[in-house]
């Protein structure tokens, strides 16, 4: 079966190191081995209220982040989800295949809705059905995501399987494989090593944004929470200390070393040594991306062209599949 890669990023601002290491970095490497479709998932973004002007700007910013991270728009499809109506159409169809019991188990809905579940949007609840539609609309076989999306991916697999069984169309939808980074699948907050780094966390000091300048990166790393001991000499010990584990994991991923090797370099030293080194490599890796994003954001018509070109290509693929899906279901 031909390898088809699909993934998306929400245009909800504050793109951060977690998005980069958990998703974008993988997007870039996959473009050399497969047909890749990368989507700015604006329909997902509106599951929580977005100011229209900010949303528009964030759609461009996320597109710029794709390009600035190294995705080649001439070889891959980059577009925004709301421009291809097949996503919404298939989402409805798959909502009729998906089960309430399956959605009730989704932990991200519980986390995001919090105690005010009754006030959460219906969209937030059925978000995983839309994600299944995004993937299956292109019959994607592989989906690069961070570990936080693993459960949603499993649901997409269940939905694909049920559709194939219900309509007796064996192998119509491929069962998509998650591609989750092996070494660092979940980048944690700089303020709390037990919480994931996230866009919506109130404190900007909890994350490294792709748009941060060198001074701010150094400041954030200096202020990052650590414990009082020195850096341990073995991974078992390191794993018990969530903040130290997170910083070392980030360091090893950025320099492209195994965690064991990074630990050898750092063990016995105090955290200021690690923090200086980490700031240095982060500035080297992240700031060029931020600068490129900034430059791209100054030419919106160029970004608009990239999205338009991508939308046309995505629409052709989506329409071809949606036509078959309509026939399978029995629509006239
Ligand atoms: N902390 C993270 N570590 C590793 N991967 C991460 N991703 C997000 N946070 C981390 C991965 O980035 C991709 C795009 O995510 P998204 O923007 O579409 O949605 P998200 O997961 O909701 O992002 P945030 O930052 O966590 O937003 P909020 O604050 O709204 O919850 C996905 O592949 C995701 O796994």
Coordinates of N, CA, C and O and ligand atoms in Angstrom, one line a residue, residues 7-10 12 16 18-19 22-23 41 108 112 127 144-149 185-187 196-201, ligand 1:
X7 N -1.2 14.9 8.7 CA -1.2 15.4 10.1 C -1.7 16.9 10.1 O -1.7 17.6 9.1
X8 N -2.0 17.4 11.3 CA -2.5 18.8 11.4 C -2.0 19.5 12.6 O -1.6 18.8 13.6
X9 N -2.0 20.8 12.6 CA -1.7 21.6 13.7 C -2.8 22.7 13.9 O -3.2 23.3 12.8
X10 N -3.3 22.9 15.1 CA -4.4 23.9 15.3 C -3.8 25.3 15.2 O -2.8 25.6 15.9
X12 N -4.0 28.0 16.9 CA -4.5 28.6 18.1 C -3.3 29.4 18.8 O -3.4 29.7 20.0
X16 N 4.8 26.1 19.9 CA 5.9 26.0 20.9 C 6.8 24.8 20.6 O 6.6 24.0 19.7
X18 N 7.1 22.0 22.1 CA 6.3 20.7 22.1 C 5.8 20.4 20.7 O 5.9 19.3 20.2
X19 N 5.2 21.4 20.1 CA 4.6 21.2 18.7 C 5.8 20.9 17.7 O 5.6 20.1 16.8
X22 N 7.3 17.4 18.9 CA 6.3 16.3 18.9 C 5.8 16.1 17.5 O 5.3 15.0 17.1
X23 N 5.8 17.2 16.7 CA 5.1 17.0 15.4 C 5.9 17.6 14.2 O 6.4 16.8 13.3
X41 N -5.4 23.0 11.0 CA -6.8 22.5 11.3 C -7.6 23.5 12.0 O -7.8 23.5 13.2
X108 N -8.7 13.7 26.6 CA -8.5 15.1 26.3 C -9.7 15.9 26.5 O -9.7 17.1 26.9
X112 N -9.9 19.1 28.8 CA -10.2 20.4 28.3 C -11.5 21.0 28.8 O -11.6 22.2 29.0
X127 N -14.7 16.2 18.6 CA -13.4 16.6 18.0 C -12.7 15.3 17.4 O -12.2 15.3 16.3
X144 N 1.9 11.4 11.9 CA 2.9 11.8 12.9 C 2.2 12.7 13.9 O 1.7 13.8 13.5
X145 N 2.2 12.3 15.1 CA 1.6 13.2 16.2 C 2.5 13.0 17.5 O 3.2 12.1 17.6
X146 N 2.2 13.9 18.5 CA 2.8 13.8 19.8 C 2.0 12.7 20.6 O 0.9 12.3 20.2
X147 N 2.5 12.3 21.7 CA 1.9 11.2 22.5 C 0.5 11.6 23.0 O -0.4 10.7 23.2
X148 N 0.2 12.9 23.1 CA -1.1 13.3 23.6 C -2.2 13.0 22.6 O -3.4 12.9 23.0
X149 N -1.9 12.7 21.4 CA -2.9 12.4 20.4 C -3.1 10.9 20.2 O -3.9 10.5 19.3
X185 N 8.2 12.0 23.2 CA 6.9 12.1 22.6 C 6.0 13.1 23.3 O 5.0 13.5 22.8
X186 N 6.5 13.6 24.5 CA 5.7 14.6 25.2 C 6.6 15.6 25.9 O 7.4 15.2 26.8
X187 N 6.7 16.8 25.3 CA 7.5 17.8 26.0 C 6.7 18.4 27.1 O 5.5 18.8 26.9
X196 N 1.9 18.7 30.3 CA 2.6 18.9 29.0 C 2.7 20.4 28.6 O 1.9 21.2 29.1
X197 N 3.7 20.7 27.9 CA 3.9 22.1 27.4 C 2.7 22.3 26.5 O 2.4 21.5 25.6
X198 N 2.0 23.4 26.7 CA 0.8 23.7 25.9 C 0.6 25.2 25.6 O 1.1 26.0 26.2
X199 N -0.1 25.4 24.5 CA -0.3 26.7 24.0 C -1.2 27.5 24.9 O -1.1 28.7 25.1
X200 N -2.1 26.8 25.6 CA -3.2 27.5 26.3 C -2.7 27.7 27.8 O -3.5 28.4 28.5
X201 N -1.6 27.2 28.2 CA -1.1 27.4 29.6 C -0.9 28.9 29.8 O -0.3 29.6 29.0
Ligands
LIG1 N1 3.9 19.2 24.7 C1 3.9 18.5 23.6 N2 4.8 17.5 23.4 C2 4.8 16.8 22.2 N3 3.9 17.0 21.2 C3 3.0 18.0 21.4 N4 2.0 18.4 20.6 C4 1.3 19.4 21.2 N5 1.9 19.6 22.4 C5 2.9 18.8 22.6 C6 1.7 17.9 19.3 O1 1.7 19.0 18.4 C7 0.8 18.7 17.3 C8 -0.1 19.9 17.1 O2 -0.9 20.1 18.3 P1 -2.1 21.0 18.2 O3 -1.7 22.4 18.2 O4 -3.0 20.7 17.1 O5 -3.0 20.7 19.4 P2 -2.7 20.6 20.9 O6 -2.1 19.2 21.2 O7 -3.9 20.9 21.6 O8 -1.6 21.7 21.3 P3 -1.4 22.3 22.7 O9 -0.2 23.2 22.7 O10 -1.4 21.2 23.7 O11 -2.7 23.2 22.8 P4 -3.7 23.3 24.0 O12 -3.0 24.2 25.0 O13 -4.9 23.9 23.4 O14 -3.9 21.9 24.6 C9 0.0 17.4 17.7 O15 0.6 16.3 17.0 C10 0.4 17.3 19.2 O16 0.4 15.9 19.6

